[in-house]
Amino acid sequence: MVTMHRDAVLRPAELIRAAGVARRYYLDGASKVDIAEEFGISRFKVARVLEDARAAGLVRIDIAVPAQIDAELSDALRVRYGLTDAIVVATPEGHEESVRQSVGRIAADYLTEIITEDDVIGLACSRTLQETVFALTTLPRITVVQLTGVHPGGVKENSVELVRRVASIARGPAFPIYAPLVLSDAASARGLRTQPQVADAMRRYRDLTKAIVAIGSWDPPESLVRDSLTKAEATALRKRGVRAETCARLLDDDGIPVTDLDDRVIAIGAEQLRKVPEVIAVACGTRKARAIHSVLTAGFVTALVTDTDVARVLLTSET
């Protein structure tokens, strides 16, 4: 937004000319060449007058970002972690569900902005991603591939239903995975991966252009993978240093993979995920802040959508 002020410290004739030049350039959209002809001065003089007008306070330019996005925190977070994009949603104090809904709506807008008809999309599952999918209204025709097996609870719609919903919005093919997220042993998981429907979906991982992922926390616990394990299994993995997860791949505080569970999960592999050109994480809530740091440090993610409280924790943390 451009605001014109009348109390600039300029002499009367200078004030009148500067106001006229600035109005024609900033408000009317006239070119410097046209303004030069109109005022009988060179285009270089036009540029100088515009500089003088701004320096004197005659013109003030405001960058008006919608109130629901914190542009300053977004840019700071992008720089801190070397991301392509970081979008920090300015969420009012309230229930966790309202924060997830706000983040989900902005994430849906972002996905609508960046997804093109050439994309093959991978989709994970979480409560925040569920809100993201619920907020989607339109997408170009794309292929949608499920990134993780099905967790038995914790969300209103499981990963199969989310993939089908997005594919329906996009009027494109869906490749769901009708298999559990975590199996009791490696042999069972290996057998499921050879099933035609599961194998067909997982073959699509090599074609992914964008992956939309969630982030789970192990301490404090807010994790679909952890919820799928026995208490003894979860305790043993936590002792191994597990702090976070994304797409059922476990990480420690420093973003280093902990691979103990890899052969028991039905999900995209860590190295496969690294090869996806764009990986967008959607996660919120300060309980997940350390886990989000771990995943960002691991280098899987190219873009993040989160809330202001998480952003402040990440930017002030010494880790």
Short mmCIF file of C-alpha atoms in Angstrom, two decimals:
data_model
loop_
_atom_site.label_atom_id
_atom_site.label_comp_id
_atom_site.label_asym_id
_atom_site.label_seq_id
_atom_site.Cartn_x
_atom_site.Cartn_y
_atom_site.Cartn_z
CA MET A 1 0.00 0.00 0.00
CA VAL A 2 1.26 3.50 -0.85
CA THR A 3 0.25 6.36 1.47
CA MET A 4 0.67 10.02 0.50
CA HIS A 5 1.52 12.51 3.26
CA ARG A 6 1.13 16.29 3.09
CA ASP A 7 3.55 17.27 5.83
CA ALA A 8 6.80 16.49 4.01
CA VAL A 9 9.73 18.86 4.63
CA LEU A 10 10.00 20.28 1.13
CA ARG A 11 9.75 23.80 -0.24
CA PRO A 12 6.37 24.69 -1.72
CA ALA A 13 7.23 24.24 -5.41
CA GLU A 14 9.21 21.08 -4.67
CA LEU A 15 6.35 19.73 -2.58
CA ILE A 16 3.80 20.27 -5.33
CA ARG A 17 5.98 18.70 -8.01
CA ALA A 18 7.06 15.76 -5.83
CA ALA A 19 3.44 15.05 -4.84
CA GLY A 20 2.34 15.16 -8.47
CA VAL A 21 5.15 12.92 -9.69
CA ALA A 22 4.66 10.45 -6.85
CA ARG A 23 0.89 10.33 -7.38
CA ARG A 24 1.27 9.67 -11.10
CA TYR A 25 3.90 6.95 -10.52
CA TYR A 26 2.65 5.12 -7.43
CA LEU A 27 -1.11 5.60 -7.63
CA ASP A 28 -1.79 5.99 -11.35
CA GLY A 29 0.88 3.57 -12.57
CA ALA A 30 2.35 5.96 -15.13
CA SER A 31 5.81 5.18 -16.48
CA LYS A 32 8.81 7.40 -15.72
CA VAL A 33 9.05 8.26 -19.42
CA ASP A 34 5.42 9.46 -19.52
CA ILE A 35 5.85 11.42 -16.30
CA ALA A 36 8.99 13.06 -17.66
CA GLU A 37 7.11 14.26 -20.73
CA GLU A 38 4.17 15.47 -18.65
CA PHE A 39 6.31 17.49 -16.21
CA GLY A 40 8.92 18.57 -18.73
CA ILE A 41 11.84 16.93 -16.96
CA SER A 42 14.16 14.03 -17.75
CA ARG A 43 13.31 10.50 -16.64
CA PHE A 44 16.44 10.60 -14.48
CA LYS A 45 15.03 13.67 -12.75
CA VAL A 46 11.77 11.74 -12.22
CA ALA A 47 13.70 9.01 -10.44
CA ARG A 48 15.45 11.61 -8.26
CA VAL A 49 12.16 13.30 -7.37
CA LEU A 50 10.68 9.94 -6.36
CA GLU A 51 13.71 9.23 -4.16
CA ASP A 52 13.40 12.68 -2.57
CA ALA A 53 9.69 12.15 -1.98
CA ARG A 54 10.32 8.89 -0.12
CA ALA A 55 13.28 10.29 1.83
CA ALA A 56 11.24 13.28 2.96
CA GLY A 57 8.33 11.11 4.07
CA LEU A 58 5.99 12.34 1.37
CA VAL A 59 5.47 8.73 0.26
CA ARG A 60 5.29 5.74 2.58
CA ILE A 61 5.13 2.21 1.21
CA ASP A 62 3.54 -0.42 3.44
CA ILE A 63 3.89 -4.14 2.70
CA ALA A 64 0.46 -5.42 3.71
CA VAL A 65 0.59 -9.18 4.37
CA PRO A 66 -2.71 -10.81 5.40
CA ALA A 67 -3.03 -10.86 9.19
CA GLN A 68 -3.14 -14.65 9.36
CA ILE A 69 0.46 -14.97 8.10
CA ASP A 70 3.48 -13.68 10.03
CA ALA A 71 5.81 -12.62 7.23
CA GLU A 72 8.74 -11.71 9.49
CA LEU A 73 8.78 -15.05 11.32
CA SER A 74 8.25 -16.88 8.04
CA ASP A 75 11.32 -15.31 6.47
CA ALA A 76 13.44 -15.84 9.58
CA LEU A 77 12.48 -19.52 9.73
CA ARG A 78 13.19 -19.97 6.02
CA VAL A 79 16.68 -18.54 6.46
CA ARG A 80 17.39 -20.46 9.68
CA TYR A 81 16.77 -23.86 8.10
CA GLY A 82 17.61 -23.12 4.47
CA LEU A 83 14.08 -23.80 3.26
CA THR A 84 12.56 -22.86 -0.06
CA ASP A 85 9.42 -21.67 1.74
CA ALA A 86 8.35 -21.27 5.35
CA ILE A 87 4.83 -20.15 6.12
CA VAL A 88 4.12 -19.21 9.72
CA VAL A 89 0.44 -18.95 10.55
CA ALA A 90 -0.47 -16.31 13.12
CA THR A 91 -2.84 -18.32 15.28
CA PRO A 92 -4.68 -16.80 18.25
CA GLU A 93 -4.47 -18.46 21.62
CA GLY A 94 -6.95 -21.27 21.79
CA HIS A 95 -7.57 -24.98 21.66
CA GLU A 96 -5.11 -27.16 19.76
CA GLU A 97 -7.86 -28.11 17.34
CA SER A 98 -8.44 -24.50 16.31
CA VAL A 99 -4.70 -24.07 15.73
CA ARG A 100 -4.66 -27.19 13.52
CA GLN A 101 -7.62 -25.87 11.56
CA SER A 102 -5.96 -22.49 10.98
CA VAL A 103 -2.68 -24.08 9.90
CA GLY A 104 -4.57 -26.56 7.73
CA ARG A 105 -6.45 -23.79 5.90
CA ILE A 106 -3.27 -21.87 5.10
CA ALA A 107 -1.50 -25.09 4.08
CA ALA A 108 -4.38 -25.85 1.71
CA ASP A 109 -4.04 -22.39 0.15
CA TYR A 110 -0.29 -22.93 -0.24
CA LEU A 111 -0.74 -26.32 -1.89
CA THR A 112 -3.34 -24.88 -4.25
CA GLU A 113 -0.77 -22.24 -5.20
CA ILE A 114 2.19 -24.57 -5.88
CA ILE A 115 0.63 -27.77 -7.25
CA THR A 116 0.48 -28.04 -11.04
CA GLU A 117 -1.04 -30.53 -13.44
CA ASP A 118 2.41 -32.04 -14.03
CA ASP A 119 2.74 -33.14 -10.40
CA VAL A 120 2.63 -36.58 -8.84
CA ILE A 121 1.81 -35.99 -5.19
CA GLY A 122 2.66 -38.15 -2.20
CA LEU A 123 0.44 -37.72 0.86
CA ALA A 124 1.02 -38.79 4.46
CA CYS A 125 -1.49 -38.68 7.33
CA SER A 126 -1.97 -36.68 10.54
CA ARG A 127 -4.63 -34.60 12.22
CA THR A 128 -3.19 -31.39 10.76
CA LEU A 129 -2.94 -32.90 7.28
CA GLN A 130 -6.53 -34.00 7.69
CA GLU A 131 -7.53 -30.36 8.29
CA THR A 132 -5.45 -29.40 5.25
CA VAL A 133 -7.28 -31.88 3.04
CA PHE A 134 -10.67 -30.81 4.42
CA ALA A 135 -9.84 -27.20 3.44
CA LEU A 136 -8.93 -28.05 -0.17
CA THR A 137 -11.56 -27.09 -2.73
CA THR A 138 -9.78 -27.21 -6.07
CA LEU A 139 -6.67 -28.74 -7.59
CA PRO A 140 -5.41 -29.40 -11.11
CA ARG A 141 -5.62 -32.97 -12.36
CA ILE A 142 -2.85 -34.85 -10.55
CA THR A 143 -1.88 -38.35 -9.40
CA VAL A 144 -2.03 -38.92 -5.64
CA VAL A 145 0.03 -41.63 -3.93
CA GLN A 146 -0.22 -42.76 -0.32
CA LEU A 147 3.10 -42.39 1.54
CA THR A 148 2.37 -44.45 4.65
CA GLY A 149 0.28 -47.43 5.65
CA VAL A 150 -2.90 -47.13 7.68
CA HIS A 151 -2.88 -46.25 11.36
CA PRO A 152 -5.89 -47.71 13.21
CA GLY A 153 -6.92 -44.53 15.04
CA GLY A 154 -6.10 -40.94 16.00
CA VAL A 155 -7.64 -39.22 12.95
CA LYS A 156 -11.19 -38.93 11.63
CA GLU A 157 -10.17 -40.23 8.22
CA ASN A 158 -7.28 -42.63 7.67
CA SER A 159 -4.56 -42.24 5.08
CA VAL A 160 -6.48 -44.20 2.42
CA GLU A 161 -9.49 -41.91 2.76
CA LEU A 162 -7.36 -38.77 2.63
CA VAL A 163 -5.65 -39.93 -0.57
CA ARG A 164 -9.00 -40.75 -2.16
CA ARG A 165 -10.46 -37.39 -1.11
CA VAL A 166 -7.56 -35.41 -2.65
CA ALA A 167 -7.69 -37.49 -5.83
CA SER A 168 -11.42 -36.82 -6.06
CA ILE A 169 -10.88 -33.06 -5.76
CA ALA A 170 -8.17 -33.26 -8.42
CA ARG A 171 -10.15 -35.65 -10.65
CA GLY A 172 -7.03 -37.77 -10.90
CA PRO A 173 -5.94 -41.34 -10.13
CA ALA A 174 -5.33 -42.46 -6.54
CA PHE A 175 -2.87 -45.09 -5.39
CA PRO A 176 -3.83 -46.03 -1.84
CA ILE A 177 -2.13 -48.61 0.36
CA TYR A 178 -4.46 -51.06 2.08
CA ALA A 179 -1.94 -52.17 4.68
CA PRO A 180 -1.08 -51.31 8.29
CA LEU A 181 1.53 -48.68 9.04
CA VAL A 182 3.52 -50.94 11.36
CA LEU A 183 3.71 -54.74 11.24
CA SER A 184 4.61 -57.09 14.08
CA ASP A 185 7.71 -58.39 12.29
CA ALA A 186 9.87 -57.80 9.25
CA ALA A 187 8.68 -60.92 7.42
CA SER A 188 5.06 -59.79 7.53
CA ALA A 189 5.98 -56.34 6.24
CA ARG A 190 8.11 -57.83 3.48
CA GLY A 191 5.24 -60.07 2.40
CA LEU A 192 2.79 -57.15 2.28
CA ARG A 193 5.14 -55.08 0.15
CA THR A 194 5.00 -57.78 -2.53
CA GLN A 195 1.20 -57.71 -2.72
CA PRO A 196 0.24 -56.29 -6.15
CA GLN A 197 -1.80 -53.33 -4.91
CA VAL A 198 0.79 -52.28 -2.31
CA ALA A 199 3.71 -52.82 -4.68
CA ASP A 200 1.97 -50.80 -7.41
CA ALA A 201 1.53 -47.82 -5.09
CA MET A 202 5.07 -48.00 -3.72
CA ARG A 203 6.54 -48.15 -7.23
CA ARG A 204 5.06 -44.68 -7.75
CA TYR A 205 7.41 -43.21 -5.15
CA ARG A 206 10.12 -42.84 -7.79
CA ASP A 207 7.78 -40.58 -9.81
CA LEU A 208 6.87 -38.19 -7.00
CA THR A 209 7.42 -34.49 -7.63
CA LYS A 210 5.99 -33.27 -4.32
CA ALA A 211 5.44 -34.98 -0.97
CA ILE A 212 3.14 -33.60 1.73
CA VAL A 213 4.28 -34.98 5.06
CA ALA A 214 3.52 -34.82 8.77
CA ILE A 215 5.90 -34.73 11.72
CA GLY A 216 5.45 -36.83 14.83
CA SER A 217 7.01 -36.30 18.25
CA TRP A 218 8.28 -39.02 20.58
CA ASP A 219 9.09 -36.84 23.57
CA PRO A 220 6.56 -35.59 24.42
CA PRO A 221 4.63 -38.39 22.68
CA GLU A 222 2.43 -37.36 19.76
CA SER A 223 3.16 -40.02 17.19
CA LEU A 224 1.19 -42.38 14.99
CA VAL A 225 4.12 -44.79 14.85
CA ARG A 226 4.62 -44.82 18.61
CA ASP A 227 0.90 -45.41 19.10
CA SER A 228 1.22 -48.52 16.89
CA LEU A 229 3.86 -50.14 19.12
CA THR A 230 3.78 -51.91 22.45
CA LYS A 231 4.89 -49.91 25.46
CA ALA A 232 8.09 -51.97 25.68
CA GLU A 233 8.92 -51.38 22.00
CA ALA A 234 8.33 -47.64 22.30
CA THR A 235 10.44 -47.42 25.44
CA ALA A 236 13.31 -49.29 23.79
CA LEU A 237 13.28 -46.99 20.76
CA ARG A 238 13.13 -43.89 22.93
CA LYS A 239 16.23 -45.14 24.75
CA ARG A 240 17.88 -45.41 21.35
CA GLY A 241 17.41 -41.66 21.07
CA VAL A 242 14.29 -41.39 18.88
CA ARG A 243 12.91 -37.87 19.03
CA ALA A 244 10.86 -37.50 15.86
CA GLU A 245 9.37 -39.21 12.85
CA THR A 246 8.22 -38.35 9.37
CA CYS A 247 6.61 -40.92 7.07
CA ALA A 248 7.34 -43.55 9.77
CA ARG A 249 11.09 -42.91 9.52
CA LEU A 250 12.58 -42.29 12.95
CA LEU A 251 15.15 -39.59 13.82
CA ASP A 252 17.14 -38.56 16.86
CA ASP A 253 17.58 -35.02 18.21
CA ASP A 254 20.17 -34.20 15.57
CA GLY A 255 18.10 -35.50 12.66
CA ILE A 256 20.13 -38.72 12.34
CA PRO A 257 18.05 -41.74 11.27
CA VAL A 258 17.31 -44.48 13.79
CA THR A 259 16.63 -47.45 11.53
CA ASP A 260 15.58 -50.14 14.03
CA LEU A 261 11.96 -50.11 12.85
CA ASP A 262 12.53 -49.61 9.12
CA ASP A 263 11.95 -53.22 8.09
CA ARG A 264 8.58 -53.36 9.90
CA VAL A 265 6.88 -50.29 8.40
CA ILE A 266 4.93 -49.83 5.18
CA ALA A 267 6.00 -46.39 3.99
CA ILE A 268 8.23 -44.48 1.63
CA GLY A 269 11.91 -45.02 2.44
CA ALA A 270 14.12 -42.28 3.84
CA GLU A 271 16.34 -42.17 0.76
CA GLN A 272 13.30 -42.22 -1.53
CA LEU A 273 11.89 -39.24 0.36
CA ARG A 274 15.18 -37.35 -0.01
CA LYS A 275 14.94 -37.73 -3.78
CA VAL A 276 11.53 -36.02 -3.99
CA PRO A 277 12.16 -32.50 -5.38
CA GLU A 278 9.75 -30.77 -2.99
CA VAL A 279 8.79 -32.04 0.46
CA ILE A 280 6.25 -29.91 2.30
CA ALA A 281 5.83 -30.54 6.03
CA VAL A 282 2.66 -29.39 7.76
CA ALA A 283 2.96 -29.51 11.55
CA CYS A 284 1.99 -27.34 14.50
CA GLY A 285 1.88 -27.16 18.28
CA THR A 286 4.83 -26.46 20.57
CA ARG A 287 4.77 -30.06 21.80
CA LYS A 288 6.19 -30.91 18.39
CA ALA A 289 8.75 -28.10 18.21
CA ARG A 290 11.81 -30.25 19.01
CA ALA A 291 10.60 -32.94 16.62
CA ILE A 292 10.11 -30.37 13.86
CA HIS A 293 13.67 -29.17 14.47
CA SER A 294 14.95 -32.75 14.13
CA VAL A 295 13.16 -33.31 10.83
CA LEU A 296 14.26 -29.96 9.41
CA THR A 297 17.84 -30.68 10.48
CA ALA A 298 17.69 -34.07 8.74
CA GLY A 299 17.26 -32.30 5.42
CA PHE A 300 14.14 -34.09 4.18
CA VAL A 301 11.94 -31.00 4.08
CA THR A 302 12.07 -28.12 1.59
CA ALA A 303 9.04 -26.19 2.90
CA LEU A 304 7.23 -25.92 6.22
CA VAL A 305 3.81 -24.67 7.27
CA THR A 306 3.52 -24.16 11.03
CA ASP A 307 2.24 -21.76 13.70
CA THR A 308 3.78 -18.73 15.39
CA ASP A 309 4.45 -20.45 18.72
CA VAL A 310 6.46 -23.21 17.04
CA ALA A 311 8.37 -20.68 14.94
CA ARG A 312 9.38 -18.69 18.02
CA VAL A 313 10.61 -21.82 19.79
CA LEU A 314 12.63 -22.89 16.76
CA LEU A 315 14.16 -19.44 16.30
CA THR A 316 15.10 -18.96 19.95
CA SER A 317 16.32 -22.50 20.58
CA GLU A 318 20.06 -23.11 20.82
CA THR A 319 19.72 -26.49 19.11
#
